[in-house]
PDB file of C-alpha atoms in Angstrom:
ATOM      1  CA  MET O 270      97.740 114.033 164.007  1.00 48.00           C
ATOM      2  CA  LYS O 271      98.312 116.795 161.400  1.00 56.00           C
ATOM      3  CA  VAL O 272     101.621 115.233 160.366  1.00 58.00           C
ATOM      4  CA  ASN O 273     100.029 111.864 159.802  1.00 71.00           C
ATOM      5  CA  LEU O 274      97.183 113.320 157.787  1.00 69.00           C
ATOM      6  CA  LYS O 275      99.674 115.192 155.566  1.00 75.00           C
ATOM      7  CA  ASN O 276     101.711 112.095 155.108  1.00 78.00           C
ATOM      8  CA  ASN O 277      98.623 110.076 154.197  1.00 79.00           C
ATOM      9  CA  TYR O 278      97.722 112.798 151.519  1.00 81.00           C
ATOM     10  CA  LEU O 279     101.299 112.757 150.237  1.00 82.00           C
ATOM     11  CA  LEU O 280     101.325 108.970 150.043  1.00 81.00           C
ATOM     12  CA  ALA O 281      97.908 108.941 148.184  1.00 80.00           C
ATOM     13  CA  ALA O 282      99.227 111.499 145.694  1.00 81.00           C
ATOM     14  CA  CYS O 283     102.319 109.312 145.127  1.00 83.00           C
ATOM     15  CA  VAL O 284     100.092 106.225 144.575  1.00 80.00           C
ATOM     16  CA  VAL O 285      97.961 108.089 141.980  1.00 81.00           C
ATOM     17  CA  VAL O 286     101.059 109.422 140.161  1.00 82.00           C
ATOM     18  CA  LEU O 287     102.454 105.825 140.053  1.00 82.00           C
ATOM     19  CA  ILE O 288      99.182 104.421 138.740  1.00 80.00           C
ATOM     20  CA  VAL O 289      98.968 107.058 136.019  1.00 77.00           C
ATOM     21  CA  ALA O 290     102.695 106.450 135.025  1.00 77.00           C
ATOM     22  CA  CYS O 291     102.086 102.674 134.846  1.00 78.00           C
ATOM     23  CA  TRP O 292      98.914 103.193 132.682  1.00 74.00           C
ATOM     24  CA  LEU O 293     100.733 105.461 130.293  1.00 70.00           C
ATOM     25  CA  SER O 294     103.674 103.124 129.857  1.00 73.00           C
ATOM     26  CA  VAL O 295     101.301 100.181 129.117  1.00 73.00           C
ATOM     27  CA  ASN O 296      99.063 102.220 126.934  1.00 74.00           C
ATOM     28  CA  ALA O 297     101.877 103.981 124.858  1.00 79.00           C
ATOM     29  CA  PRO O 298     102.727 100.884 122.694  1.00 87.00           C
ATOM     30  CA  ILE O 299      99.082 100.255 122.088  1.00 90.00           C
ATOM     31  CA  ARG O 300      98.448 103.899 120.944  1.00 91.00           C
ATOM     32  CA  PHE O 301     101.601 103.649 118.783  1.00 94.00           C
ATOM     33  CA  GLU O 302     100.328 100.543 117.056  1.00 94.00           C
ATOM     34  CA  LYS O 303      96.907 101.968 116.417  1.00 96.00           C
ATOM     35  CA  GLU O 304      98.458 105.078 114.863  1.00 96.00           C
ATOM     36  CA  GLN O 305     100.926 103.004 112.850  1.00 97.00           C
ATOM     37  CA  VAL O 306      98.089 100.980 111.317  1.00 97.00           C
ATOM     38  CA  ARG O 307      96.129 104.093 110.539  1.00 97.00           C
ATOM     39  CA  ARG O 308      99.111 105.674 108.791  1.00 97.00           C
ATOM     40  CA  GLU O 309     100.094 102.553 106.936  1.00 97.00           C
ATOM     41  CA  THR O 310      96.541 102.161 105.629  1.00 98.00           C
ATOM     42  CA  ALA O 311      96.678 105.579 104.150  1.00 97.00           C
ATOM     43  CA  VAL O 312     100.116 105.106 102.620  1.00 98.00           C
ATOM     44  CA  LYS O 313      99.102 101.753 101.098  1.00 98.00           C
ATOM     45  CA  GLU O 314      96.049 103.355  99.456  1.00 98.00           C
ATOM     46  CA  ARG O 315      98.277 106.200  98.004  1.00 98.00           C
ATOM     47  CA  LEU O 316     100.806 103.692  96.793  1.00 98.00           C
ATOM     48  CA  ALA O 317      98.016 101.673  95.111  1.00 97.00           C
ATOM     49  CA  THR O 318      96.874 104.809  93.282  1.00 98.00           C
ATOM     50  CA  ILE O 319     100.402 105.593  92.200  1.00 98.00           C
ATOM     51  CA  ARG O 320     100.794 102.060  90.869  1.00 97.00           C
ATOM     52  CA  LYS O 321      97.752 102.407  88.810  1.00 97.00           C
ATOM     53  CA  ALA O 322      98.954 105.710  87.367  1.00 97.00           C
ATOM     54  CA  GLU O 323     102.419 104.211  86.601  1.00 97.00           C
ATOM     55  CA  GLU O 324     100.720 101.154  84.899  1.00 97.00           C
ATOM     56  CA  ARG O 325      98.532 103.407  82.727  1.00 97.00           C
ATOM     57  CA  TYR O 326     101.702 105.462  81.818  1.00 97.00           C
ATOM     58  CA  ARG O 327     103.571 102.276  80.809  1.00 96.00           C
ATOM     59  CA  LEU O 328     100.677 101.147  78.646  1.00 97.00           C
ATOM     60  CA  ARG O 329     100.831 104.554  76.749  1.00 96.00           C
ATOM     61  CA  HIS O 330     104.594 104.923  76.566  1.00 96.00           C
ATOM     62  CA  GLY O 331     106.098 101.510  76.934  1.00 94.00           C
ATOM     63  CA  ALA O 332     108.117 102.298  80.026  1.00 95.00           C
ATOM     64  CA  TYR O 333     107.558 103.662  83.545  1.00 97.00           C
ATOM     65  CA  THR O 334     108.430 107.148  84.661  1.00 96.00           C
ATOM     66  CA  GLY O 335     110.505 107.997  87.710  1.00 95.00           C
ATOM     67  CA  ASP O 336     109.104 111.546  87.776  1.00 96.00           C
ATOM     68  CA  PHE O 337     105.896 112.618  89.452  1.00 97.00           C
ATOM     69  CA  ALA O 338     105.695 115.743  87.322  1.00 97.00           C
ATOM     70  CA  THR O 339     105.314 113.607  84.296  1.00 97.00           C
ATOM     71  CA  LEU O 340     102.471 111.546  85.951  1.00 97.00           C
ATOM     72  CA  VAL O 341     100.770 114.660  87.105  1.00 97.00           C
ATOM     73  CA  GLY O 342     101.298 116.588  83.854  1.00 96.00           C
ATOM     74  CA  SER O 343      99.866 113.748  81.745  1.00 95.00           C
ATOM     75  CA  GLY O 344      96.738 113.751  83.886  1.00 94.00           C
ATOM     76  CA  LEU O 345      97.285 110.291  85.327  1.00 96.00           C
ATOM     77  CA  LEU O 346      97.881 111.367  88.918  1.00 96.00           C
ATOM     78  CA  ALA O 347      96.500 114.205  91.082  1.00 97.00           C
ATOM     79  CA  ASP O 348      99.168 116.531  92.297  1.00 96.00           C
ATOM     80  CA  SER O 349      98.419 115.916  96.068  1.00 96.00           C
ATOM     81  CA  LEU O 350      98.888 112.100  95.604  1.00 97.00           C
ATOM     82  CA  GLN O 351     102.692 112.411  95.196  1.00 97.00           C
ATOM     83  CA  TYR O 352     102.988 113.303  98.844  1.00 98.00           C
ATOM     84  CA  VAL O 353     103.264 110.863 101.617  1.00 98.00           C
ATOM     85  CA  PRO O 354     100.322 111.133 104.124  1.00 97.00           C
ATOM     86  CA  TYR O 355     101.056 112.520 107.579  1.00 96.00           C
ATOM     87  CA  THR O 356     104.025 114.532 106.433  1.00 95.00           C
ATOM     88  CA  ASP O 357     104.727 118.098 105.531  1.00 90.00           C
ATOM     89  CA  LYS O 358     104.661 117.729 101.723  1.00 91.00           C
ATOM     90  CA  GLN O 359     107.361 114.977 101.639  1.00 96.00           C
ATOM     91  CA  ARG O 360     107.243 113.091  98.307  1.00 97.00           C
ATOM     92  CA  PHE O 361     107.300 109.322  98.008  1.00 98.00           C
ATOM     93  CA  SER O 362     110.619 108.006  96.554  1.00 97.00           C
ATOM     94  CA  LEU O 363     109.954 107.045  92.893  1.00 98.00           C
ATOM     95  CA  ALA O 364     112.379 105.355  90.452  1.00 97.00           C
ATOM     96  CA  ALA O 365     112.069 103.725  87.164  1.00 97.00           C
ATOM     97  CA  THR O 366     114.430 101.738  84.997  1.00 96.00           C
ATOM     98  CA  THR O 367     114.601  99.084  82.252  1.00 94.00           C
ATOM     99  CA  ILE O 368     116.575  95.909  82.549  1.00 93.00           C
ATOM    100  CA  ILE O 369     117.386  93.204  80.004  1.00 91.00           C
ATOM    101  CA  GLY O 370     115.895  89.855  80.897  1.00 87.00           C
ATOM    102  CA  LYS O 371     117.395  86.457  80.317  1.00 88.00           C
ATOM    103  CA  SER O 372     115.815  86.269  76.924  1.00 90.00           C
ATOM    104  CA  GLY O 373     117.193  89.634  75.810  1.00 90.00           C
ATOM    105  CA  GLN O 374     113.903  91.280  76.142  1.00 92.00           C
ATOM    106  CA  GLN O 375     113.660  94.753  77.794  1.00 93.00           C
ATOM    107  CA  ILE O 376     111.706  94.759  81.059  1.00 94.00           C
ATOM    108  CA  PRO O 377     110.506  98.038  82.479  1.00 96.00           C
ATOM    109  CA  LEU O 378     110.517  98.283  86.325  1.00 97.00           C
ATOM    110  CA  MET O 379     109.524 100.921  88.805  1.00 97.00           C
ATOM    111  CA  GLU O 380     109.665 101.320  92.506  1.00 97.00           C
ATOM    112  CA  CYS O 381     107.715 103.782  94.716  1.00 98.00           C
ATOM    113  CA  GLY O 382     107.864 103.872  98.505  1.00 98.00           C
ATOM    114  CA  ALA O 383     108.157 105.710 101.805  1.00 98.00           C
ATOM    115  CA  THR O 384     110.253 104.680 104.863  1.00 97.00           C
ATOM    116  CA  TYR O 385     108.898 104.284 108.301  1.00 98.00           C
ATOM    117  CA  ASP O 386     110.722 107.330 109.571  1.00 96.00           C
ATOM    118  CA  VAL O 387     108.928 109.471 106.895  1.00 97.00           C
ATOM    119  CA  PHE O 388     105.301 108.474 107.442  1.00 97.00           C
ATOM    120  CA  LEU O 389     105.653 107.674 111.107  1.00 97.00           C
ATOM    121  CA  GLN O 390     107.307 110.998 112.045  1.00 96.00           C
ATOM    122  CA  GLY O 391     105.988 112.629 115.293  1.00 94.00           C
ATOM    123  CA  LEU O 392     105.477 109.196 116.913  1.00 94.00           C
ATOM    124  CA  ASP O 393     107.702 107.384 119.342  1.00 93.00           C
ATOM    125  CA  LYS O 394     111.172 107.764 117.947  1.00 95.00           C
ATOM    126  CA  HIS O 395     112.469 104.618 119.665  1.00 94.00           C
ATOM    127  CA  ALA O 396     109.612 102.487 118.259  1.00 95.00           C
ATOM    128  CA  VAL O 397     110.130 103.870 114.695  1.00 97.00           C
ATOM    129  CA  ALA O 398     113.949 103.241 114.932  1.00 96.00           C
ATOM    130  CA  SER O 399     113.211  99.631 116.110  1.00 96.00           C
ATOM    131  CA  LEU O 400     110.934  99.042 113.049  1.00 96.00           C
ATOM    132  CA  MET O 401     113.745 100.486 110.769  1.00 96.00           C
ATOM    133  CA  GLU O 402     116.461  98.343 112.354  1.00 97.00           C
ATOM    134  CA  GLU O 403     114.272  95.177 112.241  1.00 96.00           C
ATOM    135  CA  ALA O 404     113.620  95.585 108.504  1.00 96.00           C
ATOM    136  CA  ASN O 405     117.208  96.454 107.719  1.00 96.00           C
ATOM    137  CA  ALA O 406     118.480  93.435 109.637  1.00 97.00           C
ATOM    138  CA  ALA O 407     116.089  91.179 107.769  1.00 96.00           C
ATOM    139  CA  GLY O 408     117.135  92.676 104.466  1.00 94.00           C
ATOM    140  CA  ARG O 409     113.645  94.199 103.775  1.00 95.00           C
ATOM    141  CA  TYR O 410     112.736  97.698 102.752  1.00 96.00           C
ATOM    142  CA  PRO O 411     112.405  99.764 105.897  1.00 97.00           C
ATOM    143  CA  GLY O 412     108.922 101.002 105.142  1.00 97.00           C
ATOM    144  CA  LEU O 413     106.185 100.390 102.468  1.00 98.00           C
ATOM    145  CA  LYS O 414     106.873 100.231  98.733  1.00 97.00           C
ATOM    146  CA  ILE O 415     105.424  98.995  95.565  1.00 98.00           C
ATOM    147  CA  GLY O 416     107.537  97.404  92.754  1.00 97.00           C
ATOM    148  CA  ASP O 417     111.229  96.885  92.740  1.00 96.00           C
ATOM    149  CA  ILE O 418     113.862  98.279  90.411  1.00 94.00           C
ATOM    150  CA  SER O 419     116.296  95.415  90.726  1.00 91.00           C
ATOM    151  CA  GLU O 420     113.964  92.528  89.779  1.00 90.00           C
ATOM    152  CA  PRO O 421     110.504  92.160  88.373  1.00 92.00           C
ATOM    153  CA  ASN O 422     107.750  91.546  90.961  1.00 93.00           C
ATOM    154  CA  GLY O 423     104.588  92.666  89.225  1.00 93.00           C
ATOM    155  CA  ASN O 424     104.679  95.890  91.072  1.00 95.00           C
ATOM    156  CA  HIS O 425     103.258  94.181  94.216  1.00 96.00           C
ATOM    157  CA  GLY O 426     103.609  95.908  97.518  1.00 96.00           C
ATOM    158  CA  ASN O 427     105.977  94.631 100.167  1.00 95.00           C
ATOM    159  CA  TRP O 428     102.986  94.113 102.392  1.00 94.00           C
ATOM    160  CA  GLU O 429     101.074  92.007  99.862  1.00 88.00           C
TER     161      GLU O 429
END
């Protein structure tokens, strides 16, 4: 009788462990998606603020700047806004250039962004790698960005 009772407790413990493992495996993608949306929202807000600062800079100087120090030094952007949320002081990538349009007119362009592996660091590495691979395979920027330094797009975000 003692052996059967111990076996029943052992089987019950195994069942509980399996139930918890199943719940965690189903819940993990849901938690990842919620955290991804939360982080993307913060990054989008920060990128929109950087876009406004760059546009004010262009109105004053006729071109964009590819340097956060210039935006911060000219009072157009708070120092803390150059850093990607949910990272340890990693800056957004920022680039500016001027191209010559078909009519011969100079067109200033800027691009600012953060890749998924930067602002989703600390989350499920396989899910982040999958997002990066999917974007790269589709020929898209593997993250969130505003503007484009290869062609004019009105400094729209790649999510807009």
